[in-house]
Every structure is written in structure tokens, then in C-alpha cells.
Coordinates of C-alpha atoms in Angstrom, one line a residue:
X1 CA 47.0 33.1 -130.8
X2 CA 44.1 30.5 -130.3
X3 CA 42.4 30.0 -126.8
X4 CA 43.5 26.4 -126.7
X5 CA 47.2 27.4 -127.5
X6 CA 47.2 29.9 -124.9
X7 CA 45.9 27.6 -122.4
X8 CA 48.2 24.9 -123.4
X9 CA 51.2 27.4 -122.8
X10 CA 49.9 28.6 -119.3
X11 CA 49.1 24.7 -118.7
X12 CA 52.9 23.9 -119.2
X13 CA 53.8 26.6 -116.6
X14 CA 51.3 25.4 -114.3
X15 CA 52.5 21.7 -114.8
X16 CA 56.2 22.8 -114.0
X17 CA 55.2 25.0 -111.0
X18 CA 52.9 22.9 -109.0
X19 CA 53.5 19.4 -110.4
X20 CA 50.0 18.7 -111.3
X21 CA 48.9 15.1 -110.6
X22 CA 48.6 13.4 -113.9
X23 CA 51.2 15.6 -115.5
X24 CA 50.6 17.9 -118.3
X25 CA 47.2 16.5 -119.3
X26 CA 46.0 17.0 -115.7
X27 CA 47.3 20.7 -115.8
X28 CA 45.5 21.2 -119.1
X29 CA 42.4 20.4 -117.5
X30 CA 43.0 22.4 -114.4
X31 CA 44.0 25.3 -116.6
X32 CA 41.0 25.0 -118.8
X33 CA 38.7 24.9 -115.8
X34 CA 40.2 28.1 -114.4
X35 CA 39.9 29.8 -117.8
X36 CA 36.1 29.0 -118.0
X37 CA 35.6 30.4 -114.6
X38 CA 37.9 33.4 -114.3
X39 CA 39.3 33.9 -118.0
X40 CA 42.9 34.6 -118.7
X41 CA 43.4 37.2 -116.2
X42 CA 42.3 35.1 -113.5
X43 CA 44.6 32.2 -114.8
X44 CA 47.4 34.6 -114.7
X45 CA 46.6 35.8 -111.3
X46 CA 46.3 32.3 -110.0
X47 CA 49.7 31.4 -111.3
X48 CA 51.2 34.6 -110.0
X49 CA 49.9 33.5 -106.6
X50 CA 51.4 30.2 -106.7
X51 CA 54.7 31.8 -107.7
X52 CA 54.5 34.2 -104.7
X53 CA 53.7 31.5 -102.3
X54 CA 56.6 29.4 -103.6
X55 CA 58.9 32.3 -103.0
X56 CA 57.4 33.0 -99.6
X57 CA 57.8 29.2 -98.7
X58 CA 61.2 29.3 -99.9
X59 CA 62.2 32.4 -97.6
X60 CA 60.6 30.7 -94.6
X61 CA 62.8 27.6 -95.5
X62 CA 66.2 29.5 -95.7
X63 CA 68.3 27.2 -93.7
X64 CA 71.5 29.4 -93.9
X65 CA 69.7 31.8 -92.3
X66 CA 68.1 29.7 -89.7
X67 CA 71.6 28.3 -89.0
X68 CA 73.0 31.7 -88.6
X69 CA 70.2 32.7 -86.3
X70 CA 69.6 29.6 -84.1
X71 CA 72.4 27.1 -84.6
X72 CA 75.7 28.8 -84.2
X73 CA 77.7 28.6 -81.1
X74 CA 79.3 32.1 -80.2
X75 CA 82.3 32.7 -77.4
X76 CA 79.6 33.5 -74.8
X77 CA 77.8 30.2 -75.0
X78 CA 81.1 28.3 -75.2
X79 CA 82.1 29.9 -71.8
X80 CA 78.6 29.0 -70.3
X81 CA 78.9 25.5 -71.6
X82 CA 82.3 24.9 -70.0
X83 CA 81.0 26.5 -66.8
X84 CA 78.2 24.1 -66.8
X85 CA 80.6 21.3 -67.5
X86 CA 82.9 22.1 -64.6
X87 CA 80.0 21.9 -62.2
X88 CA 78.8 18.7 -63.8
X89 CA 79.1 16.0 -61.1
X90 CA 79.2 12.9 -63.4
X91 CA 80.7 13.2 -66.7
X92 CA 79.9 9.9 -68.6
X93 CA 82.7 8.4 -70.8
X94 CA 81.3 8.3 -74.5
X95 CA 83.1 6.1 -76.8
X96 CA 82.9 7.3 -80.3
X97 CA 82.9 4.3 -82.5
X98 CA 84.3 4.9 -86.1
X99 CA 85.0 2.4 -88.8
X100 CA 87.2 3.4 -91.7
X101 CA 87.7 2.1 -95.1
X102 CA 89.5 4.3 -97.8
X103 CA 88.1 7.5 -97.0
X104 CA 89.5 10.8 -98.5
X105 CA 92.2 11.8 -96.1
X106 CA 91.2 15.2 -95.9
X107 CA 87.6 14.1 -94.8
X108 CA 88.8 11.6 -92.3
X109 CA 90.9 14.4 -90.9
X110 CA 87.9 16.6 -90.6
X111 CA 85.9 13.9 -88.9
X112 CA 88.5 13.1 -86.4
X113 CA 89.1 16.8 -85.8
X114 CA 85.3 17.5 -85.1
X115 CA 85.6 14.9 -82.2
X116 CA 88.9 16.5 -80.9
X117 CA 87.0 19.9 -80.9
X118 CA 84.1 18.8 -78.7
X119 CA 83.3 21.1 -75.9
X120 CA 82.7 18.0 -73.8
X121 CA 85.9 16.5 -72.8
X122 CA 85.3 13.0 -71.5
X123 CA 85.3 11.0 -74.8
X124 CA 87.3 8.4 -76.6
X125 CA 87.4 7.8 -80.2
X126 CA 87.6 4.2 -81.2
X127 CA 88.8 3.7 -84.9
X128 CA 89.0 0.3 -86.6
X129 CA 90.5 0.3 -90.1
X130 CA 89.3 -2.2 -92.4
X131 CA 92.4 -2.9 -94.2
X132 CA 92.2 0.2 -96.3
X133 CA 94.1 0.1 -99.5
X134 CA 94.8 3.7 -99.6
X135 CA 98.6 4.0 -98.3
X136 CA 97.9 7.4 -96.7
X137 CA 95.4 6.3 -94.2
X138 CA 97.3 4.0 -91.8
X139 CA 100.0 6.8 -91.2
X140 CA 97.4 9.3 -90.6
X141 CA 95.5 7.2 -88.2
X142 CA 98.9 6.4 -86.5
X143 CA 99.8 10.0 -86.1
X144 CA 96.2 10.9 -84.5
X145 CA 96.8 8.2 -82.0
X146 CA 100.5 9.3 -81.1
X147 CA 99.1 12.9 -80.7
X148 CA 95.9 12.2 -78.6
X149 CA 95.8 9.6 -75.9
X150 CA 92.0 9.5 -76.3
X151 CA 92.2 8.1 -79.7
X152 CA 92.4 4.3 -80.1
X153 CA 93.1 2.5 -83.4
X154 CA 93.1 -1.1 -84.4
X155 CA 94.1 -2.1 -88.0
X156 CA 92.2 -5.3 -89.0
X157 CA 94.1 -8.0 -90.7
X158 CA 91.3 -8.9 -93.2
X159 CA 88.7 -6.8 -94.8
X160 CA 85.3 -7.7 -93.2
X161 CA 82.9 -4.9 -94.3
X162 CA 81.2 -2.5 -91.9
X163 CA 79.6 -4.6 -89.4
X164 CA 82.8 -6.5 -88.8
X165 CA 84.9 -3.1 -88.7
X166 CA 82.3 -1.6 -86.3
X167 CA 82.5 -4.5 -84.0
X168 CA 86.4 -4.2 -84.0
X169 CA 86.1 -0.6 -83.1
X170 CA 83.4 -1.5 -80.4
X171 CA 85.8 -3.9 -78.8
X172 CA 88.2 -0.9 -78.0
X173 CA 85.4 0.9 -76.3
X174 CA 85.6 1.3 -72.4
X175 CA 82.8 4.1 -72.2
X176 CA 79.5 3.6 -70.6
X177 CA 77.9 5.2 -73.8
X178 CA 78.7 4.6 -77.4
X179 CA 78.2 7.1 -80.2
X180 CA 78.5 6.2 -84.0
X181 CA 80.4 8.3 -86.4
X182 CA 81.2 7.7 -90.1
X183 CA 84.6 8.4 -91.3
X184 CA 83.7 11.2 -93.5
X185 CA 81.0 13.0 -91.3
X186 CA 81.2 15.6 -88.8
X187 CA 80.0 16.4 -85.3
X188 CA 79.2 19.9 -84.2
X189 CA 81.3 21.2 -81.3
X190 CA 78.5 20.9 -78.8
X191 CA 77.2 17.4 -79.8
X192 CA 78.6 15.2 -77.1
X193 CA 77.7 18.1 -74.4
X194 CA 74.1 17.7 -75.6
X195 CA 74.2 13.9 -75.3
X196 CA 75.9 14.1 -71.7
X197 CA 73.1 16.5 -70.7
X198 CA 70.6 14.0 -72.2
X199 CA 72.1 11.1 -70.2
X200 CA 72.1 12.7 -67.0
X201 CA 68.4 14.1 -67.5
X202 CA 67.2 10.8 -68.5
X203 CA 68.4 8.0 -66.6
X204 CA 66.1 5.3 -67.9
X205 CA 67.4 6.1 -71.5
X206 CA 69.3 3.4 -73.2
X207 CA 69.3 4.7 -76.9
X208 CA 69.5 8.3 -77.9
X209 CA 69.4 10.0 -81.2
X210 CA 69.4 13.7 -82.5
X211 CA 68.5 15.7 -85.6
X212 CA 70.9 15.9 -88.5
X213 CA 71.6 17.7 -91.6
X214 CA 73.8 17.2 -94.8
X215 CA 77.2 19.0 -95.5
X216 CA 78.5 19.4 -99.1
X217 CA 82.2 19.5 -100.4
X218 CA 82.4 23.4 -99.7
X219 CA 81.2 23.0 -96.0
X220 CA 77.6 24.3 -96.7
X221 CA 74.9 22.7 -94.4
X222 CA 71.5 21.9 -96.1
X223 CA 68.7 19.6 -96.1
X224 CA 68.1 19.4 -92.2
X225 CA 66.0 16.6 -90.8
X226 CA 64.3 17.9 -87.7
X227 CA 62.8 14.5 -86.3
X228 CA 59.8 13.7 -84.1
X229 CA 60.1 11.8 -81.0
X230 CA 60.5 8.1 -81.2
X231 CA 57.7 6.8 -83.8
X232 CA 57.5 3.2 -84.1
X233 CA 55.6 3.1 -87.2
X234 CA 57.7 5.6 -89.1
X235 CA 60.8 3.6 -87.8
X236 CA 59.4 0.6 -89.6
X237 CA 59.1 2.9 -92.6
X238 CA 62.5 4.6 -92.4
X239 CA 65.7 4.7 -90.3
X240 CA 65.4 7.9 -88.8
X241 CA 67.3 7.1 -85.7
X242 CA 70.7 6.5 -87.2
X243 CA 72.4 9.9 -87.1
X244 CA 73.5 11.0 -84.3
X245 CA 72.8 7.4 -82.8
X246 CA 74.0 6.8 -79.1
X247 CA 73.9 3.6 -77.4
X248 CA 74.3 2.3 -73.9
X249 CA 77.4 0.2 -73.9
X250 CA 75.8 -2.7 -71.6
X251 CA 72.8 -2.9 -74.1
X252 CA 75.1 -3.4 -77.0
X253 CA 77.1 -6.2 -75.1
X254 CA 73.8 -7.7 -74.6
X255 CA 72.7 -7.9 -78.2
X256 CA 76.3 -8.7 -79.2
X257 CA 77.0 -5.8 -81.3
X258 CA 76.6 -5.3 -84.9
X259 CA 75.3 -8.4 -87.0
X260 CA 77.0 -9.8 -90.0
X261 CA 74.9 -10.1 -93.2
X262 CA 72.9 -6.6 -92.9
X263 CA 75.7 -4.4 -94.0
X264 CA 74.5 -1.2 -95.4
X265 CA 71.5 -1.1 -92.8
X266 CA 73.7 -2.6 -89.7
X267 CA 72.6 0.3 -87.5
X268 CA 69.1 0.0 -88.5
X269 CA 69.2 -4.0 -87.5
X270 CA 71.1 -2.9 -84.2
X271 CA 68.3 -0.4 -83.1
X272 CA 65.5 -3.2 -83.9
X273 CA 67.4 -5.8 -81.6
X274 CA 67.9 -3.2 -79.1
X275 CA 64.4 -2.1 -78.8
X276 CA 63.6 -5.8 -78.6
X277 CA 65.4 -5.9 -75.2
X278 CA 64.8 -2.6 -73.6
X279 CA 61.4 -1.2 -75.4
X280 CA 60.7 2.0 -76.8
X281 CA 60.3 3.9 -73.5
X282 CA 64.2 3.7 -73.4
X283 CA 64.4 5.6 -76.6
X284 CA 65.2 9.6 -76.2
X285 CA 65.4 12.1 -78.6
X286 CA 67.3 15.2 -78.7
X287 CA 65.6 17.8 -80.9
X288 CA 68.9 19.5 -82.1
X289 CA 71.2 19.0 -85.3
X290 CA 74.1 17.1 -83.8
X291 CA 75.3 15.4 -86.9
X292 CA 76.3 16.6 -90.2
X293 CA 76.1 14.0 -92.9
X294 CA 78.6 14.5 -95.9
X295 CA 77.1 14.1 -99.4
X296 CA 79.2 12.6 -101.9
X297 CA 78.6 10.0 -104.7
X298 CA 79.2 6.9 -102.6
X299 CA 77.4 8.1 -99.6
X300 CA 73.7 7.2 -98.7
X301 CA 73.2 10.9 -97.7
X302 CA 73.2 11.3 -101.8
X303 CA 70.0 9.1 -101.8
X304 CA 69.3 5.4 -101.3
X305 CA 70.2 4.6 -104.7
X306 CA 74.0 5.1 -104.0
X307 CA 73.7 1.7 -102.1
X308 CA 71.0 -0.4 -103.2
X309 CA 72.2 -3.2 -101.1
X310 CA 71.6 -1.0 -97.9
X311 CA 67.9 -0.9 -98.7
X312 CA 67.6 -4.7 -99.2
X313 CA 69.4 -5.3 -96.0
X314 CA 66.9 -2.9 -94.4
X315 CA 64.3 -4.9 -95.6
X316 CA 65.9 -8.0 -94.2
X317 CA 66.5 -6.6 -90.8
X318 CA 62.8 -5.5 -90.6
X319 CA 61.4 -8.8 -91.6
X320 CA 63.7 -10.6 -89.4
X321 CA 62.7 -8.3 -86.5
X322 CA 58.9 -8.9 -87.4
X323 CA 59.6 -12.6 -87.2
X324 CA 61.2 -12.5 -83.8
X325 CA 58.6 -10.2 -82.5
X326 CA 55.6 -12.6 -83.8
X327 CA 54.3 -9.8 -86.1
X328 CA 52.2 -11.5 -88.9
X329 CA 53.4 -9.5 -91.7
X330 CA 56.1 -8.4 -94.1
X331 CA 58.0 -5.5 -95.0
X332 CA 59.0 -4.4 -98.7
X333 CA 61.4 -1.8 -99.8
X334 CA 59.2 0.7 -102.0
X335 CA 61.8 3.1 -103.2
X336 CA 61.3 6.1 -100.7
X337 CA 61.2 3.9 -97.6
X338 CA 59.7 0.5 -96.4
X339 CA 55.9 -0.6 -96.5
X340 CA 55.1 -2.8 -93.6
X341 CA 52.0 -5.2 -94.8
X342 CA 50.1 -6.5 -91.9
X343 CA 48.4 -9.8 -92.4
X344 CA 44.6 -10.3 -91.8
X345 CA 43.2 -13.0 -89.5
X346 CA 40.8 -15.6 -90.2
X347 CA 37.9 -15.1 -89.7
X348 CA 38.1 -11.4 -90.7
X349 CA 36.7 -9.4 -87.9
X350 CA 33.6 -7.4 -88.3
X351 CA 33.9 -3.6 -89.1
X352 CA 30.9 -1.3 -88.2
X353 CA 31.0 1.6 -90.7
X354 CA 29.1 4.5 -89.1
X355 CA 28.1 7.4 -91.6
X356 CA 26.0 10.2 -90.1
X357 CA 24.0 12.3 -92.4
X358 CA 21.2 14.7 -93.0
X359 CA 19.6 14.4 -96.5
X360 CA 22.7 14.4 -98.8
X361 CA 21.2 12.1 -101.3
X362 CA 24.1 12.4 -103.8
X363 CA 26.8 12.3 -101.4
X364 CA 25.4 9.4 -99.7
X365 CA 24.9 7.3 -103.0
X366 CA 28.5 8.3 -104.0
X367 CA 29.8 7.2 -100.5
X368 CA 27.9 4.1 -100.2
X369 CA 28.4 3.0 -104.1
X370 CA 32.1 3.3 -103.8
X371 CA 32.2 1.5 -100.4
X372 CA 30.1 -1.3 -101.8
X373 CA 31.3 -1.4 -105.1
X374 CA 35.2 -1.1 -104.7
X375 CA 36.1 -2.4 -101.1
X376 CA 37.7 -5.6 -101.2
X377 CA 37.5 -6.4 -97.3
X378 CA 34.3 -8.5 -97.1
X379 CA 33.3 -8.4 -93.5
X380 CA 31.6 -5.0 -92.8
X381 CA 28.4 -3.4 -91.8
X382 CA 27.3 0.0 -92.9
X383 CA 25.2 1.9 -90.3
X384 CA 23.7 5.1 -91.6
X385 CA 22.8 7.5 -89.0
X386 CA 19.7 9.6 -90.4
X387 CA 19.8 12.8 -88.5
X388 CA 16.4 14.2 -89.4
X389 CA 16.4 13.9 -93.1
X390 CA 13.4 15.6 -94.9
X391 CA 14.1 15.1 -98.6
X392 CA 11.8 12.8 -100.1
X393 CA 14.2 11.5 -102.5
X394 CA 16.8 10.9 -99.8
X395 CA 14.3 9.1 -97.3
X396 CA 13.3 6.7 -100.3
X397 CA 17.0 6.2 -100.9
X398 CA 17.6 5.3 -97.2
X399 CA 14.6 2.9 -97.3
X400 CA 15.9 1.2 -100.4
X401 CA 19.3 0.7 -98.6
X402 CA 17.5 -2.1 -96.4
X403 CA 17.6 -4.5 -99.1
X404 CA 21.2 -4.8 -98.6
X405 CA 21.8 -7.0 -95.4
X406 CA 24.9 -5.3 -94.6
X407 CA 23.2 -1.8 -94.2
X408 CA 21.2 -0.4 -91.6
X409 CA 19.7 3.1 -91.1
X410 CA 19.2 4.4 -87.7
X411 CA 17.0 7.4 -87.3
X412 CA 18.2 10.0 -84.6
X413 CA 16.3 13.4 -84.8
X414 CA 18.3 15.3 -82.2
X415 CA 19.9 18.5 -83.3
X416 CA 23.0 18.1 -84.9
X417 CA 25.9 17.0 -82.8
X418 CA 28.4 14.9 -84.6
X419 CA 29.9 13.4 -81.5
X420 CA 26.6 12.2 -80.0
X421 CA 25.2 10.7 -83.2
X422 CA 28.5 8.4 -83.6
X423 CA 28.5 7.6 -79.9
X424 CA 24.7 6.5 -80.1
X425 CA 25.6 4.5 -83.4
X426 CA 28.6 2.8 -81.7
X427 CA 26.3 1.4 -78.9
X428 CA 24.5 -0.5 -81.6
X429 CA 27.1 -1.5 -83.6
X430 CA 28.0 -5.2 -83.8
X431 CA 31.4 -5.1 -85.1
X432 CA 34.7 -5.6 -83.2
X433 CA 36.0 -2.6 -85.4
X434 CA 34.5 0.7 -85.5
X435 CA 34.9 3.0 -88.6
X436 CA 33.9 6.5 -88.4
X437 CA 33.2 7.7 -92.1
X438 CA 31.8 11.1 -93.1
X439 CA 29.1 11.0 -95.8
X440 CA 31.4 12.9 -98.3
X441 CA 34.0 10.2 -98.5
X442 CA 34.5 8.3 -101.6
X443 CA 36.8 5.1 -102.1
X444 CA 39.8 5.3 -104.3
X445 CA 41.9 2.4 -103.3
X446 CA 40.0 -0.9 -103.1
X447 CA 42.3 -2.4 -100.4
X448 CA 41.7 0.7 -98.1
X449 CA 39.8 -1.2 -95.4
X450 CA 42.0 -4.1 -95.4
X451 CA 45.0 -2.0 -94.9
X452 CA 43.5 0.0 -92.1
X453 CA 42.1 -3.2 -90.4
X454 CA 45.8 -4.7 -90.5
X455 CA 47.2 -1.7 -88.7
X456 CA 44.4 -1.4 -86.1
X457 CA 44.7 -5.0 -85.0
X458 CA 48.5 -4.5 -84.0
X459 CA 49.3 -4.3 -80.3
X460 CA 49.3 -0.8 -79.0
X461 CA 47.5 0.8 -82.0
X462 CA 44.6 3.1 -81.2
X463 CA 43.1 4.9 -84.1
X464 CA 44.1 4.5 -87.7
X465 CA 43.7 7.2 -90.3
X466 CA 43.3 7.3 -94.1
X467 CA 45.1 9.5 -96.8
X468 CA 42.3 11.8 -98.0
X469 CA 42.2 13.8 -101.1
X470 CA 40.2 16.7 -102.2
X471 CA 38.5 16.1 -105.7
X472 CA 41.2 18.1 -107.4
X473 CA 43.9 15.5 -106.1
X474 CA 45.4 17.7 -103.7
X475 CA 46.0 16.5 -100.2
X476 CA 43.2 17.1 -97.6
X477 CA 44.4 14.9 -94.8
X478 CA 47.9 13.4 -94.3
X479 CA 47.9 13.3 -90.4
X480 CA 47.0 15.9 -88.0
X481 CA 49.8 18.1 -86.2
X482 CA 49.1 19.5 -83.0
X483 CA 49.4 23.3 -82.2
X484 CA 48.9 24.6 -85.7
X485 CA 46.3 27.5 -85.7
X486 CA 46.1 27.1 -81.9
X487 CA 44.8 23.6 -81.7
X488 CA 45.6 21.4 -84.7
X489 CA 46.1 21.5 -88.6
X490 CA 46.5 18.8 -91.3
X491 CA 50.2 17.9 -92.4
X492 CA 50.9 19.2 -95.8
X493 CA 47.4 20.2 -96.5
X494 CA 46.8 21.1 -100.2
X495 CA 49.9 19.6 -101.6
X496 CA 49.6 18.5 -104.9
X497 CA 50.2 14.6 -105.8
X498 CA 52.3 13.0 -105.8
X499 CA 53.0 14.2 -102.5
X500 CA 56.0 12.5 -100.5
X501 CA 56.0 15.0 -97.7
X502 CA 58.8 16.1 -95.3
X503 CA 61.3 13.5 -95.5
X504 CA 58.8 11.0 -97.1
X505 CA 56.2 11.2 -94.2
X506 CA 53.3 11.7 -96.6
X507 CA 54.1 8.6 -98.4
X508 CA 55.0 6.3 -95.6
X509 CA 52.9 4.8 -92.5
X510 CA 53.5 7.0 -89.5
X511 CA 52.3 7.7 -86.1
X512 CA 50.6 11.1 -85.4
X513 CA 49.2 12.4 -82.3
X514 CA 45.9 12.5 -84.2
X515 CA 44.1 11.6 -87.4
X516 CA 40.6 12.9 -88.8
X517 CA 37.3 11.0 -88.2
X518 CA 36.5 11.7 -91.6
X519 CA 37.8 8.2 -92.2
X520 CA 38.9 6.7 -88.8
X521 CA 39.2 3.1 -87.7
X522 CA 39.4 2.0 -83.9
X523 CA 38.7 -1.2 -82.0
X524 CA 35.2 -0.8 -80.2
X525 CA 37.0 -1.7 -77.1
X526 CA 39.3 1.1 -77.2
X527 CA 36.4 3.5 -78.2
X528 CA 34.8 2.6 -75.2
X529 CA 37.6 2.7 -72.8
X530 CA 38.1 6.3 -73.5
X531 CA 34.4 7.1 -73.4
X532 CA 33.8 7.8 -77.1
X533 CA 33.5 11.3 -78.7
X534 CA 33.1 14.3 -76.3
X535 CA 29.3 15.1 -77.2
X536 CA 29.2 17.7 -74.3
X537 CA 32.0 20.2 -75.2
X538 CA 32.9 19.3 -78.7
X539 CA 29.8 18.7 -80.7
X540 CA 31.3 19.5 -84.2
X541 CA 34.9 20.7 -84.2
X542 CA 37.9 18.9 -82.8
X543 CA 36.2 15.9 -81.3
X544 CA 38.2 13.8 -83.3
X545 CA 41.5 15.5 -82.2
X546 CA 40.5 15.2 -78.5
X547 CA 39.3 11.7 -79.1
X548 CA 42.8 10.8 -80.3
X549 CA 44.7 12.7 -77.6
X550 CA 42.7 10.5 -75.0
X551 CA 43.5 7.6 -76.9
X552 CA 47.2 8.5 -76.5
X553 CA 46.7 9.4 -73.0
X554 CA 45.3 5.7 -72.3
X555 CA 48.7 4.6 -73.7
X556 CA 47.9 3.8 -77.3
X557 CA 49.4 5.2 -80.5
X558 CA 47.6 6.7 -83.6
X559 CA 48.8 5.7 -87.0
X560 CA 48.1 7.2 -90.5
X561 CA 48.7 5.3 -93.5
X562 CA 48.9 6.6 -97.2
X563 CA 47.9 3.2 -98.7
X564 CA 44.3 3.7 -97.7
X565 CA 43.3 6.5 -100.1
X566 CA 40.0 7.9 -100.5
X567 CA 38.4 11.4 -101.6
X568 CA 36.9 13.6 -99.1
X569 CA 34.5 16.4 -100.5
X570 CA 35.1 18.3 -97.4
X571 CA 32.6 20.6 -95.7
X572 CA 29.7 19.2 -97.8
X573 CA 28.2 17.8 -94.8
X574 CA 28.2 20.7 -92.4
X575 CA 29.3 23.8 -94.4
X576 CA 31.6 26.5 -92.9
X577 CA 31.7 28.8 -89.9
X578 CA 29.9 31.4 -91.8
X579 CA 27.6 32.9 -89.3
X580 CA 27.8 34.3 -85.8
X581 CA 26.3 31.4 -84.1
X582 CA 28.7 28.9 -85.7
X583 CA 31.7 31.0 -85.1
X584 CA 30.8 31.4 -81.4
X585 CA 30.4 27.7 -81.3
X586 CA 33.8 27.2 -82.9
X587 CA 35.5 29.6 -80.4
X588 CA 33.9 27.5 -77.4
X589 CA 35.2 24.4 -78.9
X590 CA 38.9 26.0 -79.3
X591 CA 38.7 27.4 -75.9
X592 CA 37.9 23.8 -74.5
X593 CA 40.7 22.1 -76.2
X594 CA 43.2 24.8 -75.0
X595 CA 41.8 24.4 -71.3
X596 CA 41.8 20.7 -71.7
X597 CA 45.1 20.0 -73.1
X598 CA 47.1 23.0 -72.3
X599 CA 50.7 22.9 -73.3
X600 CA 50.3 19.4 -74.7
X601 CA 48.9 21.0 -77.9
X602 CA 52.1 22.7 -78.5
X603 CA 54.7 19.8 -77.8
X604 CA 53.3 17.2 -80.3
X605 CA 55.7 14.5 -80.0
X606 CA 55.0 13.3 -83.5
X607 CA 56.3 16.6 -84.9
X608 CA 59.6 18.7 -84.3
X609 CA 59.8 21.8 -82.2
X610 CA 62.0 23.0 -84.9
X611 CA 59.1 23.2 -87.5
X612 CA 56.4 25.7 -87.7
X613 CA 53.1 26.0 -86.2
X614 CA 52.1 28.9 -88.6
X615 CA 51.7 26.7 -91.6
X616 CA 51.0 23.1 -92.4
X617 CA 53.9 22.3 -94.9
X618 CA 56.7 21.4 -92.3
X619 CA 58.7 24.8 -92.9
X620 CA 61.3 26.0 -90.4
X621 CA 60.0 27.4 -87.1
X622 CA 61.3 31.1 -86.4
X623 CA 62.2 30.7 -83.7
X624 CA 62.3 27.0 -82.7
X625 CA 60.5 26.0 -79.7
X626 CA 63.4 23.8 -78.2
X627 CA 65.1 24.5 -74.7
X628 CA 68.1 27.0 -74.7
X629 CA 71.5 25.4 -75.2
X630 CA 72.6 26.9 -71.9

């Protein structure tokens, strides 16, 4: 067998197993490169390692086992919950609102029974049937209403679709709080107990949502969505709120319930209008699976394509929200979620791109050529911070940069201190916006800077980070998750492209607690407000994480976008922690971060306590870091 044929066969396996970017042709290229470096035995070993890693990852993500260990209620817990309920001084009445239209009778029965089986007793179930044509539905609902006085049913005289039916059910509700339940989905028995606890513990809350999973026809739970706390930018990208969604009834009265014309995304539109009234600080997240979303052909649990009209309704709801809020921009459905485009002002604000370097001729030439040659955003300056370069060719190149009026070179001969170099350059920057750029960055998407500027100018935004790829097209930076490795790690690092990430987060705009300063944009006023990078305690590592956390501490949110895409030839600048001095410095910076931020490093609001801090792939936490149920 020829070498080429053997490579092609192995490449086919590589393409299937790691979904190499660019498909089979890219897999051939990668397999050939490995063959040249390591031979066929090395190529087989790499493939075996990939398979072993995939198997290990699958084991870590065994949701069946996770549920058995951490999400099943036993008799002892039931007794403890009932004892706590008996001692609860105030049990808010929760109205469960359920519109129905031709559900399978057995699924409708299971949905209703899941409410009747709640450990929390103070509920009512408000059902509005939207003129179901199945003759089995009306007598079934009437029977339930006769058997349980807490179940109220209204039969509409004219079919009006889900918004109208939901409003009819809402008219029956007398509870202080309203929970939404679809006619074929299920609530676990402790769902309303957890909701009542959250209501009592968070008196300022007006909107509450939980985690969710899916359930198939055989009753098997799968595909859990362990959500982050409220995340404005992610919510503009997807409706993560919906299940289990709980609303303060007076707020629903204020916004006049569900809106006609956005059917399919009526709950998305409802939350958008609610937060316009009460603000995002009134939203509370319960990090537990309190909703089982049934998967079938007509359900959006089976994929957005099941109800394409719902995606278009969500697009309309978001655009009308932007218009009401005075946001200059538009939102479009992109198949895996929504993409918020923010308009740029006129005139364009000046962006100062700061690039520290020592020598690094080839990297710098590549970096600056890609910025100057590809960037469509026109109003920027580049500040090269020359940190003691002594390579004659590099020095000649830096001198030549002065021929471009947009580029300045600042000489700074102090010992390498990344934080200090950037802080000093910011003091001389003319721009309203500051871009921190590593010298090993290379532009991919021409609109990268326009994308980041549009986001950073939005009210409440602090730092904005970009999607960075390694030269082999695997993901280097998709946002920073706190707590991984004791301080922080990069979300989905090394994932092959295309990478959509956990519930699409690597393909959608989203807030994170931190983003990397390898490519970071921030308003100069915010940079100065938080005193820039920490040049005393964090000279090299974690200065960007600390910087972003101080930005959050000051009341801003940090945003990551996949629509600004660049290569990052990581560690070409400063190398690895490969000698005792560097390792000691790194340890001291880890210790500083842990002293400065303490438990906040392990309670990342942009990440779920049900997900791991041992890996960067959003796999399950064993055990989860949630408070005990009782």
C-alpha cells in the first residue's frame, strides 16, 4: 500500500473522529504533517489518543449516572422537604399556567400529574384549551378539574394560537407568582419547592428561571442545559430563560401578558418586555433541573427547525425590544441562535491598538500587515511598545513603521512587565477606545474591529474579547471561565472548528467574567476607572483576568464575540513557564489571584456550578457545586 493511500485512509478516520476544519482535505493535510513528523506509528498513536480522550469525555458526561448520583429525590429528602415546608411561614401561591391544543392525551395526563405530585402544596393549575379538535381532550380536562379543586380549566370558543390561549389561562390565575408549563412537558416533584425557596430568599426577584433537560418517549432524561446566571448578551443570542420560567404576577399584569403576533417566541418576547420594566437585577437563576422538556417531532425541543416561524418571531421580538430601548442595531436569526449587529456611530471613535514586543520581527510584521491590510474599520492608531529590542532588523523595521501616520513606536527598556508596558502606553494613547493586542495576533475576519467597537460602545459593557484560533484552526480563546485550574481557563480550548460549544455559546455573542488581553477592547475611561492592569502583583500572568474582574466589580459586563476572528500564535512572545524563576513567579501570581478574589474564583456567574472546573470543555461536575436541596 502506498504511503499516500495509507495517509488518506487514516485521514478519513481523523476527519470523522475530530471533525477537522475544512473537512477531508484539511484532515489529509494534518495527517500528512503528523506522518512527516512522527511516522505511521506516531499517527496511529495520536488517533488512539484522540479516541481515548473521546471515550474519557463521554464517561465524564454520562448524564444517566449523574442524575442517579445527584438529581434523584429519595424518601429521606422528601421527609426533610415536607418538614421544611411545615415550618415555612409564608407559602406563596404559584399559579402554573398551561395552554393546551391537541396534545397526546397520555402526555397531557403526565404533565398534569407532574403538577399534582409536587411536594410543594400551595399551587393552582390554570389550563386554557384552545379549541382542541381531539375529542379526548375536553373530557380529560373536565375530569381533572372535578378531581382536584386546584385545577381550573377554561375552554376557549375560538382558536387563537398560543399567545391568546396563554392569556386565557393567565386570566384564571390568582397566585402571586406564575410558572409556565407546556402541555406535554414535566416538572420534577421538587420544582415548585425550589421556586418557593427562591422567592422567599430573594425578595427583590421578579423573574426566576431554572436549568432544564429533555425527556424522550421512553422517559429517559438527556441533554441537560446547565445555565449561567443572567447574561444579557447571551439572552440576546438565545432564549435560555424559558424553562422553567416563573414570573411575578403583578409584573405580568403591568406588561399586559403575552403579545399577539410573536407566537412561537411569545415567552422570549414576554421576558424582554418584563426586563424593560424591572431591570436585569430582578432576575434570579436556580441552578437545578426543574423542567423536563419532551422531545417529539413537533416540539422545539427537537430543534429550532421544528418551528421555523418561532425563530422569525424571536427575531421580531428582539428587534422591537432594541427599538423600544433605543439600541442602534438589528438582530438576525443565523440558524443556531441570534446575532445582534450594533451600528457604529459617526464619526467613528479613534481606537488605539497597543502592541508590546521585544524583537519578534516576523511576528510583528505579520501582525501589523494583517491589521493594516485587512481591517475594514478605518479610524485607528497602532502603538508599538518596543521593550528593549536589540535585533538590528527588527529595529530597522520599527523605524520604517513611522512612514505610516497611523503607527507610533514607543521605546520602553524596563524589564518585561506586560501590565506596566500597557499602562504606560495607554497614558499616551489618543483613542477613546483601547485595544490590547499581542504581537502574535493575525487578523482573519476583516470586520473584527468594527464588531468589537459596536459592542464595546453599548451601555454597561466593559471589556470585549475576540475569538482566537491556533494556527491549526483549533480554538484558543472562546471566553474565560473562572476557577478552572485554580484561577481561570479558556472555554472549549483546543476544540476543532467549526465549534459551536456548549448550547451554542462558542458560536454566539455572550458575556463572560473575563476575556483574554491577547485581543481585548475597552473604553479608555473604563480602563482608567479601574486603574488599568496590575503591574505590581501580576506582571505577566492573569493580569487580564484580574482586570476583567475589577471591571465587573465596577458594575460593567465583559462580552465575548465569535464574529471577531483572529489567529493567536500563542506563547511566541514570552514562551513557557520552563525554568525555576518563571515557575516561582507564576505560583506567586496564582496565590495573589486566590488571595484577592477568594471564593469568587469558584462562583463564576457566567458558568454553571453543575459544570466541571477540572476541564475546559463544559463537561459535568462530579459532584456539582450547588447548595444541598435540604
